PDB file of C-alpha atoms in Angstrom:
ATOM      1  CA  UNK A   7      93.817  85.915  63.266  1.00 43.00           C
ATOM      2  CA  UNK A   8      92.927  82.935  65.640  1.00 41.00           C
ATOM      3  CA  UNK A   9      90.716  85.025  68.533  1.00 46.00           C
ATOM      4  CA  UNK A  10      88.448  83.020  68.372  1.00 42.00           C
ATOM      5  CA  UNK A  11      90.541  79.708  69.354  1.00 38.00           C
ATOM      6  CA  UNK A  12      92.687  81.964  71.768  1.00 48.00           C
ATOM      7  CA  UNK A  13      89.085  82.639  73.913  1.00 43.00           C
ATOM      8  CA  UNK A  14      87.135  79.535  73.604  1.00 40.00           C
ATOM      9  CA  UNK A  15      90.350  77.844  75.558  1.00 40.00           C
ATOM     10  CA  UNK A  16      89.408  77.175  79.323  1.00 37.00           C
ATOM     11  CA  UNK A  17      90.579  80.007  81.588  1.00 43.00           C
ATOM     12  CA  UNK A  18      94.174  79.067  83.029  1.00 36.00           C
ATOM     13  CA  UNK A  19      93.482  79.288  87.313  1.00 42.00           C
ATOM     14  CA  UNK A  20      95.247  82.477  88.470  1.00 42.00           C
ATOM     15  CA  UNK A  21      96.373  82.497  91.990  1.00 38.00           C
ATOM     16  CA  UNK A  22      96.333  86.469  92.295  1.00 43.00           C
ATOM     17  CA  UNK A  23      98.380  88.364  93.767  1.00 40.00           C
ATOM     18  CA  UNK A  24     101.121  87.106  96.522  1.00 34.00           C
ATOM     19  CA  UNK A  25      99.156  87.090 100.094  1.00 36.00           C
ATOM     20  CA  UNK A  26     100.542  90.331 101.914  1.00 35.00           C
ATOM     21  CA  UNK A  27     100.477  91.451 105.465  1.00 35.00           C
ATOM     22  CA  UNK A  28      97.645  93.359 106.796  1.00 42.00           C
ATOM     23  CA  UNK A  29      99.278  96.801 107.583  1.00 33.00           C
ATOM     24  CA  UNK A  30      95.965  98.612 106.975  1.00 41.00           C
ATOM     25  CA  UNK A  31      94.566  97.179 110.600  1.00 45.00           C
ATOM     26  CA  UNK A  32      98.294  98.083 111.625  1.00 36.00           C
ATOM     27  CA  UNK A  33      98.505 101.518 110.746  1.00 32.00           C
ATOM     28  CA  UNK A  34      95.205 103.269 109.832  1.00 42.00           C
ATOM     29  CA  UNK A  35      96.925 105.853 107.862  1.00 33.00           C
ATOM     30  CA  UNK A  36      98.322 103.489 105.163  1.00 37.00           C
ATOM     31  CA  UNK A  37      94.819 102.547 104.010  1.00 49.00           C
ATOM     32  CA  UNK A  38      94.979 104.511 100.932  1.00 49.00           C
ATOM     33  CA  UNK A  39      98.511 104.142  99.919  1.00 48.00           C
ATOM     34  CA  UNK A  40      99.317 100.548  97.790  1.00 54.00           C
ATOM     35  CA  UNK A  41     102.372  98.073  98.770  1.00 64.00           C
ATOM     36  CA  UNK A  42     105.653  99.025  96.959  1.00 79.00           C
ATOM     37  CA  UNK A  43     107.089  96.027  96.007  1.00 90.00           C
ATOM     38  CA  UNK A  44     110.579  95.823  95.885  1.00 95.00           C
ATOM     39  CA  UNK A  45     112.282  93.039  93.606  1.00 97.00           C
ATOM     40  CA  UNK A  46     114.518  94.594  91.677  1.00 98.00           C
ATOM     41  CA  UNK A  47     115.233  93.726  87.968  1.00 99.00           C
ATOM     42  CA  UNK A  48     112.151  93.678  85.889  1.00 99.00           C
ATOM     43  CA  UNK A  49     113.047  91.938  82.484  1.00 99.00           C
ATOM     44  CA  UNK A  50     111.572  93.191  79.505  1.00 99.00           C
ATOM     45  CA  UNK A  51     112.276  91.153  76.049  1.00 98.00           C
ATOM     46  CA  UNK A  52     112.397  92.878  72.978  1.00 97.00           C
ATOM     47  CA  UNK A  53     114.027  91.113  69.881  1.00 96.00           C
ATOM     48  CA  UNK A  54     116.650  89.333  72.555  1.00 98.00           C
ATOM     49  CA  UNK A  55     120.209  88.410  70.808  1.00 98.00           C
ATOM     50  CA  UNK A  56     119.324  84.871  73.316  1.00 98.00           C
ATOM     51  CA  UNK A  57     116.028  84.482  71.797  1.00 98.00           C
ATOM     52  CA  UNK A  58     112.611  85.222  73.442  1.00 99.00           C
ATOM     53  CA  UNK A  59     112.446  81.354  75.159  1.00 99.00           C
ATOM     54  CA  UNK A  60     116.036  81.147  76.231  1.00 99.00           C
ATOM     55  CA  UNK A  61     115.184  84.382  78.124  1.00 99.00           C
ATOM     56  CA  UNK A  62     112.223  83.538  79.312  1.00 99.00           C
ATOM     57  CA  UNK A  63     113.647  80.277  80.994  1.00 99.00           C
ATOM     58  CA  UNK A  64     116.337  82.260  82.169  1.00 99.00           C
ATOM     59  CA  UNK A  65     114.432  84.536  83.777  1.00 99.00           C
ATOM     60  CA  UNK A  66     111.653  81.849  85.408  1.00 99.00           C
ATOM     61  CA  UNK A  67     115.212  80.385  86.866  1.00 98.00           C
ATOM     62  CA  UNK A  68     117.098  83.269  88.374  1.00 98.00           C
ATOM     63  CA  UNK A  69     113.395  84.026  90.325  1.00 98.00           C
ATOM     64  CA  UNK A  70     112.595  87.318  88.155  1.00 98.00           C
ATOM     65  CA  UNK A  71     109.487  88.665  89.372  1.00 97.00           C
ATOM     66  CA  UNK A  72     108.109  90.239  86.313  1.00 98.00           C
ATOM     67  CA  UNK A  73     108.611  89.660  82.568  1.00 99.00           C
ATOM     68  CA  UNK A  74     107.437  91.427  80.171  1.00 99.00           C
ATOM     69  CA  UNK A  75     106.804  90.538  75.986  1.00 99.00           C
ATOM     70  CA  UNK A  76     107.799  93.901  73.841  1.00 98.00           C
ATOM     71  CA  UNK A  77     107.335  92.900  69.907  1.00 97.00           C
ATOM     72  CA  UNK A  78     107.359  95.835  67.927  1.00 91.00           C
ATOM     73  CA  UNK A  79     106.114  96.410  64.653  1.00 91.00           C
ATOM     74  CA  UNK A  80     105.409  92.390  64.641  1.00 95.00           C
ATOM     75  CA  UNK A  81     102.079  90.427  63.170  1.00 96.00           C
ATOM     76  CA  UNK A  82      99.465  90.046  65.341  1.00 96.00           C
ATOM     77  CA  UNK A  83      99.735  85.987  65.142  1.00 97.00           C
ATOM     78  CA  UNK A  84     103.572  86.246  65.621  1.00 98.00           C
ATOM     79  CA  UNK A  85     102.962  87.688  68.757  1.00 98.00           C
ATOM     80  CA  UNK A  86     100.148  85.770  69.841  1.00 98.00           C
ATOM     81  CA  UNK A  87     102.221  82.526  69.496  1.00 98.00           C
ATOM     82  CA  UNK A  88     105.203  83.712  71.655  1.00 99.00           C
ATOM     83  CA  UNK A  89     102.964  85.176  74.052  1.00 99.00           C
ATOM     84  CA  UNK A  90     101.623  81.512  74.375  1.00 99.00           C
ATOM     85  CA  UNK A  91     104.726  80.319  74.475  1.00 99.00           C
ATOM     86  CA  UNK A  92     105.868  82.411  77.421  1.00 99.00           C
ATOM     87  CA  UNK A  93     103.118  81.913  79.149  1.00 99.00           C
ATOM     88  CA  UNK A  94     103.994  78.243  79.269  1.00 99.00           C
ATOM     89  CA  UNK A  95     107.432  78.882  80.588  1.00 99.00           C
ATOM     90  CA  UNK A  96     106.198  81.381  83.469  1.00 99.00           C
ATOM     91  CA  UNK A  97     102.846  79.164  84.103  1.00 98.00           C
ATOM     92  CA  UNK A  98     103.038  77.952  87.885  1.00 97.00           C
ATOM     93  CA  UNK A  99     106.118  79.900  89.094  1.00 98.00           C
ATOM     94  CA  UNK A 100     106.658  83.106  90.577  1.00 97.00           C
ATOM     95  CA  UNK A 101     107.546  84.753  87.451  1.00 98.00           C
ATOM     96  CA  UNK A 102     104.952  87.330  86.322  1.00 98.00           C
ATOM     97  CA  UNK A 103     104.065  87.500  82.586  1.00 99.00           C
ATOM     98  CA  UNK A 104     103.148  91.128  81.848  1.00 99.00           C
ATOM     99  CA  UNK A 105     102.063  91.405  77.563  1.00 99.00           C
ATOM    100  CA  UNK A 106     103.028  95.132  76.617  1.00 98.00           C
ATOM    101  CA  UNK A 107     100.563  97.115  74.898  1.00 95.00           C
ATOM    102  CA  UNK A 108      98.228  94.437  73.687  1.00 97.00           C
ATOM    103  CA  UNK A 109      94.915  93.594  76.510  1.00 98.00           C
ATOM    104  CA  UNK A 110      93.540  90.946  73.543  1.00 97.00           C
ATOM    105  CA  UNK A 111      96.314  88.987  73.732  1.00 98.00           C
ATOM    106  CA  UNK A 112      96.941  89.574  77.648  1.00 98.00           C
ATOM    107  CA  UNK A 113      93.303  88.141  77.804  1.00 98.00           C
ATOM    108  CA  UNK A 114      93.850  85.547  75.351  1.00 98.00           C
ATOM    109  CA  UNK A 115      96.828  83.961  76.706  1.00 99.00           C
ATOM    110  CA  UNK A 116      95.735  84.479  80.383  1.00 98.00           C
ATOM    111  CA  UNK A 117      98.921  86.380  81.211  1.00 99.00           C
ATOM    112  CA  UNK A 118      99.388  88.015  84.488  1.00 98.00           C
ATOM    113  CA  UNK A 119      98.902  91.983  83.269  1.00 98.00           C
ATOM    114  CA  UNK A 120      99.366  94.542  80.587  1.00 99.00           C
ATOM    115  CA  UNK A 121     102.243  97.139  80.468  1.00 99.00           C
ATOM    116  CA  UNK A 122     100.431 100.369  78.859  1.00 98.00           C
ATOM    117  CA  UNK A 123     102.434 103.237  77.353  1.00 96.00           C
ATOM    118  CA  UNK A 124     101.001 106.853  76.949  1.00 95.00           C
ATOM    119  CA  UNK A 125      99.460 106.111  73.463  1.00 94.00           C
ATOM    120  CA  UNK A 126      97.860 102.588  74.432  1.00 95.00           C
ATOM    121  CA  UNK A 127      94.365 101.779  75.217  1.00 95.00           C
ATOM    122  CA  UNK A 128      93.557 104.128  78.615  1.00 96.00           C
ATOM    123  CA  UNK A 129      94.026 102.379  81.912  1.00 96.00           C
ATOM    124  CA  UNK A 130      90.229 102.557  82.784  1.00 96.00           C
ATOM    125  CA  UNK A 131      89.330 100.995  79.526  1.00 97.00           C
ATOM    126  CA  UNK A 132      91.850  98.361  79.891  1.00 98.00           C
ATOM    127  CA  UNK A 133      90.628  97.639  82.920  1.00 97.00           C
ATOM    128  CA  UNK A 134      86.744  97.158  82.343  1.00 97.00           C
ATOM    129  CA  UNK A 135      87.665  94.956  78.977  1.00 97.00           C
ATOM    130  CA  UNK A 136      90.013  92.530  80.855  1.00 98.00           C
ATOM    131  CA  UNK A 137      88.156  92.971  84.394  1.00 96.00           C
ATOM    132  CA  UNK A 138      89.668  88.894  86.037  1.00 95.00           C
ATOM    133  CA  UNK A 139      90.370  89.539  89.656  1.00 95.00           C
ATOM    134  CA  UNK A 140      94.493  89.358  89.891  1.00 96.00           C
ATOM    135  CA  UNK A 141      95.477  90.851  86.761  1.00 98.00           C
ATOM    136  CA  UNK A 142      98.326  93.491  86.920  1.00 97.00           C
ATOM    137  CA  UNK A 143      98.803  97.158  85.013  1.00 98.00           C
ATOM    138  CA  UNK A 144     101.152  98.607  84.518  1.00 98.00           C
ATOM    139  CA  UNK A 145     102.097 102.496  82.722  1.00 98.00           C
ATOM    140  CA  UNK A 146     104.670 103.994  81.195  1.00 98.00           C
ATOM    141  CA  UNK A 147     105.432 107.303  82.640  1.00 98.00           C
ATOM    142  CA  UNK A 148     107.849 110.015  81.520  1.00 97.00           C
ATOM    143  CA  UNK A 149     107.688 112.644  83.467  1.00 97.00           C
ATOM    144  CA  UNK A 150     106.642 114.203  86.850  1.00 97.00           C
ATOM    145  CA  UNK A 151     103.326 115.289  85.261  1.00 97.00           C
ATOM    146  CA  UNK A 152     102.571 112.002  83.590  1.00 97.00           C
ATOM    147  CA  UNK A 153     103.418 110.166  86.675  1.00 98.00           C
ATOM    148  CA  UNK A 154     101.107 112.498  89.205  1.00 97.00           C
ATOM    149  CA  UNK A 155      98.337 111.504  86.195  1.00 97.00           C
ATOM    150  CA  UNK A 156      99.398 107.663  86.201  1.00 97.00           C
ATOM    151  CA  UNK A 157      98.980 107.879  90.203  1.00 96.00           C
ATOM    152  CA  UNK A 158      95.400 108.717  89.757  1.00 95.00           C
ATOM    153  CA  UNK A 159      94.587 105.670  87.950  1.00 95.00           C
ATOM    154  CA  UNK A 160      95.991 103.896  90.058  1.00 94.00           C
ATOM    155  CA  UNK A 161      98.242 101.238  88.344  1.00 97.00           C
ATOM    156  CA  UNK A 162     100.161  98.450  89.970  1.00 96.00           C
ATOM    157  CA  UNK A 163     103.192  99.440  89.220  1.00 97.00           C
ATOM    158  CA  UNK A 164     104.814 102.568  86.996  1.00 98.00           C
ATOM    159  CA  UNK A 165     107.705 102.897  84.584  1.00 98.00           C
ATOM    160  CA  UNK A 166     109.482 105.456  84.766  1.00 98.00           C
ATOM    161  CA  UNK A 167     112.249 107.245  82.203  1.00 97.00           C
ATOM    162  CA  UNK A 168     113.930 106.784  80.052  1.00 97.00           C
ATOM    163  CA  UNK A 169     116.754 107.449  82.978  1.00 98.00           C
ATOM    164  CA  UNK A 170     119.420 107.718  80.054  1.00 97.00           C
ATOM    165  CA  UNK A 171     119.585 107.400  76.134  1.00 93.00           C
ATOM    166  CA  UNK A 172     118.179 104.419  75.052  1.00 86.00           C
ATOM    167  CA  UNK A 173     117.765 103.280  71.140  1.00 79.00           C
ATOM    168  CA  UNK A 174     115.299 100.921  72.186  1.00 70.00           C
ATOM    169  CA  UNK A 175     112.205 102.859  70.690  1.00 66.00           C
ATOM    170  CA  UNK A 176     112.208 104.379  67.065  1.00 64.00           C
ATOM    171  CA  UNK A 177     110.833 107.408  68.429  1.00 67.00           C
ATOM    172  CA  UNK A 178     112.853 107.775  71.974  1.00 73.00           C
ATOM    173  CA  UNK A 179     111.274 109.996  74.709  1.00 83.00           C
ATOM    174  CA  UNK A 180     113.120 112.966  75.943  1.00 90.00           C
ATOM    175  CA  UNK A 181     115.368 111.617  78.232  1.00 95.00           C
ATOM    176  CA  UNK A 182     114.768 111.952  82.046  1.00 96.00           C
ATOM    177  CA  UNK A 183     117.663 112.322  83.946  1.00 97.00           C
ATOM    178  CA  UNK A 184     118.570 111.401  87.773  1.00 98.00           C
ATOM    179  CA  UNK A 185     117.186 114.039  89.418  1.00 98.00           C
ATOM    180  CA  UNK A 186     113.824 113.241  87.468  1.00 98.00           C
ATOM    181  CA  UNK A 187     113.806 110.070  88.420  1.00 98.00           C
ATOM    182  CA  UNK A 188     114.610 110.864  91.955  1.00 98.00           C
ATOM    183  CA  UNK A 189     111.602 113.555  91.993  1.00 97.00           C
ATOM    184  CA  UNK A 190     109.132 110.880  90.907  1.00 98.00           C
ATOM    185  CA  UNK A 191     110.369 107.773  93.236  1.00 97.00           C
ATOM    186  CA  UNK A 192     110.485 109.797  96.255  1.00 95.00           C
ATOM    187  CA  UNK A 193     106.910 111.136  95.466  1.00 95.00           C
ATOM    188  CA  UNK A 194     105.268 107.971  94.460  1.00 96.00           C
ATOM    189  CA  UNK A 195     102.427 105.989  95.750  1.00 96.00           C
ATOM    190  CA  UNK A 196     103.125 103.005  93.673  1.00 96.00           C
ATOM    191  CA  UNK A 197     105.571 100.469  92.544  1.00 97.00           C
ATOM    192  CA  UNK A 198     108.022 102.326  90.414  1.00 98.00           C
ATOM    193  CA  UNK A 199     110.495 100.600  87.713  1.00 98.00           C
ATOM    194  CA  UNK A 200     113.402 102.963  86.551  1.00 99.00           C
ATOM    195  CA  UNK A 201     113.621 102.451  82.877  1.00 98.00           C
ATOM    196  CA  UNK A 202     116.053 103.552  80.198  1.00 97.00           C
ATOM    197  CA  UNK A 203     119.737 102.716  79.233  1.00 96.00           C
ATOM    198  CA  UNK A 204     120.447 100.853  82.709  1.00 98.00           C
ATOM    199  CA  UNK A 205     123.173  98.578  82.747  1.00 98.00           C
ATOM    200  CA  UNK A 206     126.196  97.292  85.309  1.00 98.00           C
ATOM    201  CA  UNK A 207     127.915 100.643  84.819  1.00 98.00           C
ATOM    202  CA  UNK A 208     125.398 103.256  85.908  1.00 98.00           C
ATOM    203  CA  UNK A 209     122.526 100.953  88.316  1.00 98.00           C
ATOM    204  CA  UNK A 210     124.045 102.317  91.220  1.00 98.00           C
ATOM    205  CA  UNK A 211     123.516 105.674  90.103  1.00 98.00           C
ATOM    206  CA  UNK A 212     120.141 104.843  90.037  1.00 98.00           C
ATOM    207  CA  UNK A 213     120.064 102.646  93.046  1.00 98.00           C
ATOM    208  CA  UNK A 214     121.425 106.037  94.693  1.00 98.00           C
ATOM    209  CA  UNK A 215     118.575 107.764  93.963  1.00 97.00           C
ATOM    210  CA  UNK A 216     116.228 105.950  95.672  1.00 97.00           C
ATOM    211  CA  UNK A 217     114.913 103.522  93.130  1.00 98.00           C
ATOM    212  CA  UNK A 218     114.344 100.226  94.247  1.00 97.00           C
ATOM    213  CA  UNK A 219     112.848  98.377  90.900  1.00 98.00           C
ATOM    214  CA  UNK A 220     114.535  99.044  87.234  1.00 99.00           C
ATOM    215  CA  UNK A 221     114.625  97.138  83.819  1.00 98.00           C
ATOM    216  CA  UNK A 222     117.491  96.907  82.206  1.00 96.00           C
ATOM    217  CA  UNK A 223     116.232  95.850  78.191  1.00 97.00           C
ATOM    218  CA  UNK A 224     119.657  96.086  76.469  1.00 96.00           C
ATOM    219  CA  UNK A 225     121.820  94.406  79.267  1.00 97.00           C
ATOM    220  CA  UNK A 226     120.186  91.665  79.363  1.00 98.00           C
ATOM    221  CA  UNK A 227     118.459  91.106  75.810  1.00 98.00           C
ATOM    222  CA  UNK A 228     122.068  92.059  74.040  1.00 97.00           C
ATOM    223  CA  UNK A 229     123.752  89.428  76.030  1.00 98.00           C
ATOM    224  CA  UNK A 230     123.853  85.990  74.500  1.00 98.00           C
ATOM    225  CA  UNK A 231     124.350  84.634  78.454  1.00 98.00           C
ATOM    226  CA  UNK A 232     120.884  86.412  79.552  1.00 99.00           C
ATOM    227  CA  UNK A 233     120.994  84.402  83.024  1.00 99.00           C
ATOM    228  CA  UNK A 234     124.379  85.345  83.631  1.00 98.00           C
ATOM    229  CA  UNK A 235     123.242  89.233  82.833  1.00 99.00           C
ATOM    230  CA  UNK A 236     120.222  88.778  85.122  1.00 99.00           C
ATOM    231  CA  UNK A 237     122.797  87.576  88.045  1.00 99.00           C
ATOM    232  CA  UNK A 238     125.309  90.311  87.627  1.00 98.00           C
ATOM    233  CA  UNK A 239     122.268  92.847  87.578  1.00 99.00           C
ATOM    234  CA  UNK A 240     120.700  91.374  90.588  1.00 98.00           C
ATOM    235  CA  UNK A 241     123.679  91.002  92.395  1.00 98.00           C
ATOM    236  CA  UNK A 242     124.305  94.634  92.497  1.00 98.00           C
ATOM    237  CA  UNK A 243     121.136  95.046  93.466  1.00 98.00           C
ATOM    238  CA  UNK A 244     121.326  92.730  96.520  1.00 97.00           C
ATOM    239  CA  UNK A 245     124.361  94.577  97.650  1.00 97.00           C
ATOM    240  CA  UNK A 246     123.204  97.814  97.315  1.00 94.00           C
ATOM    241  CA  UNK A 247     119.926  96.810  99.091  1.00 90.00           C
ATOM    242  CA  UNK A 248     121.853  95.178 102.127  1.00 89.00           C
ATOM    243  CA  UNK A 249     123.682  98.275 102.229  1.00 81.00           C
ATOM    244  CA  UNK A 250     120.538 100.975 102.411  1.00 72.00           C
TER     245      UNK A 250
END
């Protein structure tokens, strides 16, 4: 396994985070509370019908903010080569790569940030081994309880569900539910991403209940047009935003 070529390659400069307003000298008592981003679909590619690259592109051109690698149950080098890959697409544009699981090869591609699930590598300990300034985590969440924890730790950014049954994991979490979802988006500190069997049909539903940020992993990676998913997606999102 190449780790060794993967960190003697020279750093790739990170901007950081996009500059954001001062609102703490503003208002005092939002010191402690972190920005909640709003950008709406966050793409997550697992085993896309498009291919991984085609997606990627896609995604860099319909201004996605965050995309994330998912390869299951793959070798370590087959990863590591389309994580290098995508980072190449999303280098220098506004897309955010996020790696799931894996903080070596987050590190060793210079990708933007990690997506951790409950089983991973803790937060804390993903944070101290990949400690660059400008790096983003994120956590899977799947329930109020696991969500107040997640807040603790404060992560950039949560997923939350799944919202509905999904097939997407071999061992599916109990499902969440609207009212779930609500509970946690309403209560949350943090950037929240609705997660779990969201397509065209049912966003609204959970547009409705207050979440601004969702992925939608079968919508768009079961579609051989994944741009044209993306638009559809985002366009109900724009509408529904213009509307609130």
């Amino acid at each position: 396994m190449p780790w060794a070529r993967c960190w003697a390659r020279k750093p790739i400069e990170n901007p950081g985070p996009p500059k954001r307003m001062n609102r703490e000298a503003a208002f005092p008592f939002l010191e402690s509370i972190p920005m909640i981003e709003q950008f709406g679909l966050y793409v997550i590619l697992t085993d896309p019908a498009a291919g991984y690259e085609t997606c990627a592109r896609a995604a860099v051109d319909e201004g996605i903010r965050y995309l994330q690698l998912r390869m299951k149950n793959q070798p370590c080098n087959t990863v590591l080569v389309m994580a290098e890959k995508i980072r190449a697409i999303t280098l220098d544009t506004p897309t955010r790569f996020i790696m799931n699981d894996d903080v070596e090869i987050a590190a060793a591609v210079d990708a933007d940030g990690v997506h951790l699930g409950q089983n991973d590598l803790p937060l804390d300990a993903a944070k101290t081994q990949w400690p660059l300034p400008g790096k983003y985590f994120g956590l899977s969440t799947h329930s109020l309880e696991q969500a107040r924890a997640a807040w603790a730790l404060e992560p950039d950014y949560i997923g939350v569900g799944p919202v509905f049954p999904t097939p997407t994991k071999a061992i599916p979490d109990p499902v969440l539910g609207l009212e779930n979802l609500a509970a946690i988006v309403r209560q949350s500190p943090v950037t929240s991403v609705a997660i779990g069997g969201i397509d065209e049909r049912n966003l609204p539903l959970v547009l409705e209940k207050g979440a601004v940020n969702f992925s939608a992993v079968r919508a768009v990676g079961g579609s051989t047009e994944p741009a044209r998913a993306m638009r559809r997606l985002m366009d109900i999102w724009r509408a529904f935003s213009q509307e609130r």
